């Protein structure tokens, strides 16, 4: 049995007028998943509202979140204590094979390990998480990962 994921999209830009001109119609959308509604638009370079999220950002965020959740699961399963994980991911839109697409995504996780955690195993699990990430396995865009690691202080870890 396959899991099913549902979202609801509503173009709210119609409140500002119909699509009579490709330069001026509103790109405003609301996307709902579960009980969360996210105001969206196209990217500012495509006449979108810069105060709203855009699909390209959410594409990058999906890859980042999938990597993080897969990594955290694997570290828990393999006895590597992670105390902090942040990522400033970056996606690039460009021409690939004559079409505008996400040409690459770079994830930059900053991972803080508990003092004494096995750093080599923690590093190896970054690659394993990428191999296991459902979202990364579903896209053609190259995804690069540039992790950095730190450790908690021995005193802060209660040692």
mmCIF file of C-alpha atoms in Angstrom:
data_model
loop_
_atom_site.group_PDB
_atom_site.id
_atom_site.type_symbol
_atom_site.label_atom_id
_atom_site.label_comp_id
_atom_site.label_asym_id
_atom_site.label_seq_id
_atom_site.Cartn_x
_atom_site.Cartn_y
_atom_site.Cartn_z
ATOM 1 C CA UNK A 1 0.000 0.000 0.000
ATOM 2 C CA UNK A 2 1.371 3.431 -0.952
ATOM 3 C CA UNK A 3 1.080 6.426 1.340
ATOM 4 C CA UNK A 4 -0.985 9.282 -0.067
ATOM 5 C CA UNK A 5 -0.229 12.945 0.640
ATOM 6 C CA UNK A 6 -2.798 15.614 -0.075
ATOM 7 C CA UNK A 7 -2.571 19.359 -0.478
ATOM 8 C CA UNK A 8 -5.170 21.916 -1.477
ATOM 9 C CA UNK A 9 -4.367 24.937 -3.641
ATOM 10 C CA UNK A 10 -6.573 27.974 -4.120
ATOM 11 C CA UNK A 11 -5.674 30.816 -6.476
ATOM 12 C CA UNK A 12 -6.607 33.860 -4.417
ATOM 13 C CA UNK A 13 -5.350 36.305 -7.025
ATOM 14 C CA UNK A 14 -8.730 36.226 -8.753
ATOM 15 C CA UNK A 15 -9.910 38.666 -6.093
ATOM 16 C CA UNK A 16 -7.635 41.226 -7.792
ATOM 17 C CA UNK A 17 -9.075 40.561 -11.246
ATOM 18 C CA UNK A 18 -9.105 37.904 -13.958
ATOM 19 C CA UNK A 19 -6.120 36.744 -16.011
ATOM 20 C CA UNK A 20 -6.412 39.265 -18.826
ATOM 21 C CA UNK A 21 -2.733 40.261 -18.979
ATOM 22 C CA UNK A 22 0.228 37.947 -18.301
ATOM 23 C CA UNK A 23 2.197 40.889 -16.907
ATOM 24 C CA UNK A 24 -0.344 42.055 -14.355
ATOM 25 C CA UNK A 25 -2.482 39.164 -13.096
ATOM 26 C CA UNK A 26 -1.978 38.280 -9.441
ATOM 27 C CA UNK A 27 0.142 35.238 -8.701
ATOM 28 C CA UNK A 28 -1.221 34.927 -5.147
ATOM 29 C CA UNK A 29 -2.119 31.415 -3.973
ATOM 30 C CA UNK A 30 -2.929 29.691 -0.723
ATOM 31 C CA UNK A 31 -1.697 26.144 -0.308
ATOM 32 C CA UNK A 32 -3.095 24.086 2.541
ATOM 33 C CA UNK A 33 -1.673 20.907 3.984
ATOM 34 C CA UNK A 34 -3.441 19.435 6.992
ATOM 35 C CA UNK A 35 -4.497 22.434 9.095
ATOM 36 C CA UNK A 36 -1.773 24.771 7.814
ATOM 37 C CA UNK A 37 -2.357 27.328 5.093
ATOM 38 C CA UNK A 38 0.710 28.848 3.477
ATOM 39 C CA UNK A 39 0.387 32.081 1.480
ATOM 40 C CA UNK A 40 2.289 31.574 -1.782
ATOM 41 C CA UNK A 41 3.091 33.377 -5.001
ATOM 42 C CA UNK A 42 5.529 33.003 -7.845
ATOM 43 C CA UNK A 43 9.143 34.035 -7.275
ATOM 44 C CA UNK A 44 9.725 37.799 -7.387
ATOM 45 C CA UNK A 45 11.598 37.451 -10.692
ATOM 46 C CA UNK A 46 8.358 36.087 -12.164
ATOM 47 C CA UNK A 47 6.202 38.967 -10.903
ATOM 48 C CA UNK A 48 5.391 37.273 -7.612
ATOM 49 C CA UNK A 49 4.857 38.768 -4.186
ATOM 50 C CA UNK A 50 8.210 38.627 -2.334
ATOM 51 C CA UNK A 51 6.421 38.471 1.035
ATOM 52 C CA UNK A 52 4.954 35.053 0.161
ATOM 53 C CA UNK A 53 6.666 31.684 -0.183
ATOM 54 C CA UNK A 54 7.193 30.440 -3.732
ATOM 55 C CA UNK A 55 7.308 26.911 -5.211
ATOM 56 C CA UNK A 56 11.056 27.046 -5.737
ATOM 57 C CA UNK A 57 11.646 27.791 -2.043
ATOM 58 C CA UNK A 58 9.346 24.936 -1.046
ATOM 59 C CA UNK A 59 11.162 22.584 -3.426
ATOM 60 C CA UNK A 60 14.430 23.419 -1.661
ATOM 61 C CA UNK A 61 12.749 23.223 1.761
ATOM 62 C CA UNK A 62 11.356 19.764 0.952
ATOM 63 C CA UNK A 63 14.797 18.457 0.083
ATOM 64 C CA UNK A 64 16.285 20.054 3.199
ATOM 65 C CA UNK A 65 13.595 18.702 5.529
ATOM 66 C CA UNK A 66 13.728 15.196 4.050
ATOM 67 C CA UNK A 67 17.513 15.093 4.440
ATOM 68 C CA UNK A 68 17.283 16.348 8.025
ATOM 69 C CA UNK A 69 14.557 13.934 9.111
ATOM 70 C CA UNK A 70 16.234 10.972 7.428
ATOM 71 C CA UNK A 71 19.586 11.891 8.986
ATOM 72 C CA UNK A 72 18.143 12.354 12.464
ATOM 73 C CA UNK A 73 16.390 8.980 12.219
ATOM 74 C CA UNK A 74 19.594 7.271 11.127
ATOM 75 C CA UNK A 75 21.670 8.876 13.882
ATOM 76 C CA UNK A 76 19.129 7.824 16.504
ATOM 77 C CA UNK A 77 19.103 4.289 15.093
ATOM 78 C CA UNK A 78 22.922 4.153 15.052
ATOM 79 C CA UNK A 79 23.606 5.624 18.475
ATOM 80 C CA UNK A 80 24.951 8.993 17.342
ATOM 81 C CA UNK A 81 23.634 11.744 19.626
ATOM 82 C CA UNK A 82 22.787 14.904 17.645
ATOM 83 C CA UNK A 83 21.891 17.915 19.786
ATOM 84 C CA UNK A 84 21.383 20.515 17.038
ATOM 85 C CA UNK A 85 20.764 20.483 13.289
ATOM 86 C CA UNK A 86 20.228 23.541 11.090
ATOM 87 C CA UNK A 87 20.435 23.920 7.337
ATOM 88 C CA UNK A 88 20.679 26.959 5.071
ATOM 89 C CA UNK A 89 19.814 25.287 1.792
ATOM 90 C CA UNK A 90 20.141 26.979 -1.579
ATOM 91 C CA UNK A 91 18.514 26.153 -4.900
ATOM 92 C CA UNK A 92 19.421 27.517 -8.304
ATOM 93 C CA UNK A 93 16.970 27.987 -11.137
ATOM 94 C CA UNK A 94 18.515 27.829 -14.589
ATOM 95 C CA UNK A 95 18.290 26.519 -18.122
ATOM 96 C CA UNK A 96 18.892 22.768 -18.267
ATOM 97 C CA UNK A 97 18.359 20.902 -21.536
ATOM 98 C CA UNK A 98 16.591 23.950 -22.965
ATOM 99 C CA UNK A 99 14.064 24.245 -20.111
ATOM 100 C CA UNK A 100 13.934 26.368 -16.986
ATOM 101 C CA UNK A 101 14.403 24.024 -14.019
ATOM 102 C CA UNK A 102 15.990 23.768 -10.656
ATOM 103 C CA UNK A 103 19.539 23.189 -11.860
ATOM 104 C CA UNK A 104 21.045 22.298 -8.480
ATOM 105 C CA UNK A 105 20.376 22.362 -4.763
ATOM 106 C CA UNK A 106 23.027 22.623 -2.072
ATOM 107 C CA UNK A 107 22.238 21.620 1.487
ATOM 108 C CA UNK A 108 24.522 23.002 4.186
ATOM 109 C CA UNK A 109 23.603 21.264 7.420
ATOM 110 C CA UNK A 110 25.334 22.427 10.578
ATOM 111 C CA UNK A 111 25.229 19.464 12.907
ATOM 112 C CA UNK A 112 26.182 19.630 16.562
ATOM 113 C CA UNK A 113 26.979 16.301 18.154
ATOM 114 C CA UNK A 114 26.987 15.458 21.813
ATOM 115 C CA UNK A 115 30.477 15.478 23.305
ATOM 116 C CA UNK A 116 32.072 12.087 22.629
ATOM 117 C CA UNK A 117 29.764 11.135 19.732
ATOM 118 C CA UNK A 118 31.332 9.096 16.929
ATOM 119 C CA UNK A 119 32.183 11.752 14.316
ATOM 120 C CA UNK A 120 33.134 9.367 11.509
ATOM 121 C CA UNK A 121 29.831 7.530 11.832
ATOM 122 C CA UNK A 122 27.983 10.871 11.965
ATOM 123 C CA UNK A 123 29.680 11.957 8.736
ATOM 124 C CA UNK A 124 29.007 8.627 7.002
ATOM 125 C CA UNK A 125 25.324 8.880 7.903
ATOM 126 C CA UNK A 126 25.002 12.165 5.958
ATOM 127 C CA UNK A 127 25.604 10.237 2.718
ATOM 128 C CA UNK A 128 23.372 7.365 3.840
ATOM 129 C CA UNK A 129 20.568 9.823 4.626
ATOM 130 C CA UNK A 130 20.894 11.303 1.144
ATOM 131 C CA UNK A 131 20.674 7.818 -0.397
ATOM 132 C CA UNK A 132 17.539 7.086 1.664
ATOM 133 C CA UNK A 133 15.765 10.460 1.317
ATOM 134 C CA UNK A 134 12.458 9.899 -0.542
ATOM 135 C CA UNK A 135 12.309 13.433 -1.905
ATOM 136 C CA UNK A 136 15.887 13.443 -3.229
ATOM 137 C CA UNK A 137 15.191 10.054 -4.807
ATOM 138 C CA UNK A 138 12.172 11.572 -6.572
ATOM 139 C CA UNK A 139 13.857 14.476 -8.352
ATOM 140 C CA UNK A 140 16.295 14.811 -11.243
ATOM 141 C CA UNK A 141 17.953 17.902 -9.759
ATOM 142 C CA UNK A 142 21.480 17.294 -8.452
ATOM 143 C CA UNK A 143 21.547 17.704 -4.661
ATOM 144 C CA UNK A 144 24.895 18.438 -3.024
ATOM 145 C CA UNK A 145 25.469 18.271 0.704
ATOM 146 C CA UNK A 146 28.146 20.301 2.481
ATOM 147 C CA UNK A 147 27.871 19.418 6.168
ATOM 148 C CA UNK A 148 29.788 21.003 9.007
ATOM 149 C CA UNK A 149 30.110 19.412 12.426
ATOM 150 C CA UNK A 150 30.644 20.719 15.927
ATOM 151 C CA UNK A 151 30.572 19.144 19.379
ATOM 152 C CA UNK A 152 29.013 20.282 22.620
ATOM 153 C CA UNK A 153 31.520 21.180 25.293
ATOM 154 C CA UNK A 154 32.377 18.409 27.751
ATOM 155 C CA UNK A 155 31.202 20.565 30.678
ATOM 156 C CA UNK A 156 27.923 21.387 28.911
ATOM 157 C CA UNK A 157 27.367 17.704 28.253
ATOM 158 C CA UNK A 158 27.653 16.970 31.975
ATOM 159 C CA UNK A 159 30.966 15.147 31.681
#
